[in-house]
Amino acid sequence: MNDAPSGTAWQRLLTACGSAGPGDVRNQLRFALLCLAWGLTFIASVWLLRRTPDLSAPFVALAIALPGAMGIVVIRAYLKFLRNTDELLRKIQLEALALAFGVYALLSMTYPLLEAAGLLVLEVGDLFAAVMIVWALAQIYGTWRYR
Amino acid sequence: MKNRLKVLRAERDWSQAALAERLAVSRQTVNAIETGKYDPGLPLAFRIARLFGQPIESIFDPEEEQETA
């Protein structure tokens, strides 16, 4: 049987991991690198704002706007990846997003009640982390389900 | 939905990876279609039909549910 897909070793490796082709691989890599850049920009901005409380207004605005702009770039990159990717991978991604959003809505509605009852106090980033974990786990489950 | 993708692929002695490459999808997608875990969208169904030179309805049978492994 003709078992070997063509392309470079790098492309063959990513194809074996579930990517549909070079364009798909490129979009995934772009999204991953932009996520990394977004995270680093966010950390740098937080560090700058905490280390220099007497920062001038334009720099404060820049420190706030830059991670926001990076976030928009990441969202665009993810949408591009989603629109162009393999249709099964898109289904897995959309199901994972639906579950993550559902968990976010559930936690958002439940947390104020738990806090009011004095049962749970969370940091701002905890909810985001929980949603990201659900999203990641749902992707793993989806990949396993359609393996 | 039942389909004959595995049979058609075997007739041409193609691996799942080789078929996936011809259809520009992942090998996982080909496997999921063959095992009945996933029904392809219209564009992919047309690509499959065109690749094997057969009408869609001779490859996919909506009347019969395929048993999944």
Coordinates of C-alpha atoms in Angstrom, one line a residue:
Chain A
M1 CA 0.0 0.0 0.0
N2 CA 1.0 3.6 -0.6
D3 CA 1.4 4.5 3.1
A4 CA 3.7 7.5 3.0
P5 CA 2.3 11.0 2.6
S6 CA 4.4 13.3 0.6
G7 CA 6.1 16.5 1.8
T8 CA 8.9 17.3 4.2
A9 CA 9.5 15.3 7.4
W10 CA 8.1 18.2 9.4
Q11 CA 4.9 18.2 7.4
R12 CA 4.6 14.4 7.6
L13 CA 4.9 14.6 11.4
L14 CA 2.2 17.2 11.7
T15 CA 0.0 15.3 9.2
A16 CA 0.3 12.3 11.4
C17 CA -0.7 14.4 14.4
G18 CA -4.0 15.2 12.7
S19 CA -3.4 18.2 10.5
A20 CA -4.8 18.1 7.0
G21 CA -2.0 19.8 5.0
P22 CA 0.7 22.4 4.9
G23 CA -1.8 25.3 5.0
D24 CA -3.5 23.8 8.1
V25 CA -0.1 23.3 9.8
R26 CA 0.9 26.9 9.0
N27 CA -2.3 28.2 10.5
Q28 CA -1.9 26.1 13.6
L29 CA 1.7 27.2 14.1
R30 CA 0.7 30.9 13.5
F31 CA -2.1 30.6 16.1
A32 CA 0.2 28.9 18.7
L33 CA 3.0 31.5 18.2
L34 CA 0.5 34.4 18.4
C35 CA -0.9 32.9 21.7
L36 CA 2.6 32.8 23.0
A37 CA 3.2 36.4 21.9
W38 CA -0.1 37.5 23.5
G39 CA 0.9 35.8 26.8
L40 CA 4.3 37.5 26.8
T41 CA 2.8 40.9 26.0
F42 CA 0.3 40.5 28.8
I43 CA 3.0 39.5 31.3
A44 CA 5.3 42.4 30.2
S45 CA 2.4 44.9 30.5
V46 CA 1.5 43.7 34.0
W47 CA 5.1 43.8 35.0
L48 CA 5.5 47.3 33.7
L49 CA 2.4 48.7 35.3
R50 CA 3.3 47.2 38.7
R51 CA 7.0 48.1 38.6
T52 CA 6.4 51.7 37.6
P53 CA 3.4 53.2 39.3
D54 CA 4.3 56.8 38.1
L55 CA 4.2 55.8 34.4
S56 CA 3.1 58.5 32.1
A57 CA -0.4 58.3 30.7
P58 CA 0.5 57.4 27.1
F59 CA 2.7 54.5 28.3
V60 CA -0.1 53.3 30.6
A61 CA -2.5 53.4 27.6
L62 CA 0.0 51.5 25.5
A63 CA 0.6 48.9 28.2
I64 CA -3.2 48.3 28.3
A65 CA -3.9 48.6 24.5
L66 CA -1.0 46.3 23.4
P67 CA -2.3 43.0 24.9
G68 CA -5.8 44.0 23.7
A69 CA -4.5 44.4 20.2
M70 CA -2.6 41.1 20.4
G71 CA -5.8 39.5 21.6
I72 CA -7.6 40.7 18.5
V73 CA -4.8 39.3 16.3
V74 CA -5.0 35.9 18.1
I75 CA -8.8 35.8 17.6
R76 CA -8.4 36.5 13.9
A77 CA -5.7 33.9 13.6
Y78 CA -7.9 31.3 15.3
L79 CA -10.9 32.1 13.1
K80 CA -8.7 31.8 10.0
F81 CA -7.4 28.4 11.3
L82 CA -11.0 27.3 12.0
R83 CA -12.4 28.3 8.6
N84 CA -9.6 26.6 6.7
T85 CA -9.0 23.5 8.7
D86 CA -10.1 19.9 8.1
E87 CA -13.9 19.6 8.7
L88 CA -13.6 17.0 11.3
L89 CA -11.0 19.0 13.2
R90 CA -13.4 22.0 12.9
K91 CA -16.2 19.9 14.4
I92 CA -14.0 18.9 17.3
Q93 CA -12.9 22.5 17.9
L94 CA -16.5 23.8 17.8
E95 CA -17.8 21.1 20.2
A96 CA -14.9 21.9 22.5
L97 CA -15.7 25.6 22.3
A98 CA -19.4 25.0 23.0
L99 CA -18.5 23.0 26.1
A100 CA -16.0 25.6 27.3
F101 CA -18.5 28.4 26.8
G102 CA -21.2 26.3 28.6
V103 CA -18.9 25.7 31.5
Y104 CA -18.0 29.5 31.5
A105 CA -21.7 30.4 31.6
L106 CA -22.4 27.8 34.4
L107 CA -19.5 29.0 36.5
S108 CA -20.4 32.7 35.9
M109 CA -24.0 32.0 37.1
T110 CA -23.0 29.8 40.0
Y111 CA -19.9 31.6 41.4
P112 CA -21.8 34.8 42.7
L113 CA -24.1 32.5 44.6
L114 CA -21.2 30.5 46.1
E115 CA -19.4 33.8 46.9
A116 CA -22.5 35.3 48.5
A117 CA -22.8 32.1 50.6
G118 CA -19.2 32.4 51.6
L119 CA -18.4 29.0 50.2
L120 CA -15.9 30.0 47.5
V121 CA -13.6 32.9 46.7
L122 CA -11.8 32.9 43.4
E123 CA -9.1 35.1 41.8
V124 CA -9.9 36.9 38.5
G125 CA -7.8 34.5 36.4
D126 CA -9.3 31.3 38.0
L127 CA -12.4 31.4 35.8
F128 CA -10.3 31.9 32.6
A129 CA -8.0 29.1 33.6
A130 CA -11.0 26.8 34.3
V131 CA -12.4 27.5 30.8
M132 CA -9.0 27.0 29.1
I133 CA -8.7 23.6 30.9
V134 CA -12.2 22.5 29.8
W135 CA -11.4 23.6 26.3
A136 CA -8.2 21.6 26.2
L137 CA -9.7 18.5 27.8
A138 CA -12.7 18.7 25.4
Q139 CA -10.3 18.8 22.4
I140 CA -8.5 15.8 23.7
Y141 CA -11.8 14.0 24.3
G142 CA -13.0 14.9 20.8
T143 CA -9.8 13.7 19.2
W144 CA -10.2 10.4 21.1
R145 CA -13.9 10.1 20.2
Y146 CA -13.3 10.4 16.5
R147 CA -10.0 8.6 16.5
Chain B
M1 CA -24.9 6.8 7.5
K2 CA -23.4 3.7 5.8
N3 CA -20.7 4.2 3.2
R4 CA -18.5 2.2 0.9
L5 CA -15.4 4.3 1.3
K6 CA -13.3 1.5 2.9
V7 CA -14.2 -0.9 0.0
L8 CA -13.4 1.7 -2.7
R9 CA -10.1 2.6 -1.0
A10 CA -9.2 -1.1 -0.7
E11 CA -10.0 -1.7 -4.4
R12 CA -7.4 0.9 -5.3
D13 CA -4.9 -0.4 -2.7
W14 CA -4.7 3.0 -1.0
S15 CA -3.9 3.5 2.6
Q16 CA -6.0 5.9 4.7
A17 CA -3.1 8.4 4.7
A18 CA -2.9 8.2 0.9
L19 CA -6.6 8.8 0.5
A20 CA -6.5 11.6 3.1
E21 CA -3.8 13.3 1.1
R22 CA -5.8 13.0 -2.1
L23 CA -8.9 14.5 -0.4
A24 CA -6.8 17.2 1.5
V25 CA -8.2 16.1 4.8
S26 CA -6.6 14.4 7.8
R27 CA -6.2 10.6 8.1
Q28 CA -8.4 10.9 11.2
T29 CA -11.2 12.2 9.1
V30 CA -10.9 9.3 6.6
N31 CA -10.9 6.8 9.5
A32 CA -13.9 8.5 11.2
I33 CA -15.9 8.4 7.9
E34 CA -15.0 4.8 7.2
T35 CA -16.1 3.7 10.7
G36 CA -19.3 5.7 10.6
K37 CA -18.3 8.0 13.4
Y38 CA -18.5 11.0 11.2
D39 CA -20.6 12.0 8.2
P40 CA -18.8 14.3 5.8
G41 CA -20.2 17.6 4.7
L42 CA -21.4 18.2 1.1
P43 CA -18.1 19.6 -0.3
L44 CA -16.1 16.7 1.0
A45 CA -18.7 14.1 -0.1
F46 CA -18.5 15.6 -3.6
R47 CA -14.7 15.4 -3.5
I48 CA -15.0 11.8 -2.6
A49 CA -17.5 11.0 -5.3
R50 CA -15.4 12.9 -7.9
L51 CA -12.2 11.1 -6.8
F52 CA -13.8 7.6 -7.2
G53 CA -15.8 8.6 -10.3
Q54 CA -19.1 7.6 -8.8
P55 CA -22.3 9.4 -7.8
I56 CA -22.6 10.3 -4.1
E57 CA -25.6 8.1 -3.5
S58 CA -23.6 5.0 -4.7
I59 CA -21.0 5.7 -2.0
F60 CA -23.2 7.0 0.9
D61 CA -26.4 5.4 1.9
P62 CA -28.5 7.6 4.2
E63 CA -31.1 4.9 4.7
E64 CA -28.9 2.6 6.7
E65 CA -27.1 3.5 10.0
Q66 CA -23.6 2.1 10.1
E67 CA -22.5 0.2 13.1
T68 CA -19.6 1.8 14.9
A69 CA -16.8 -0.2 16.3

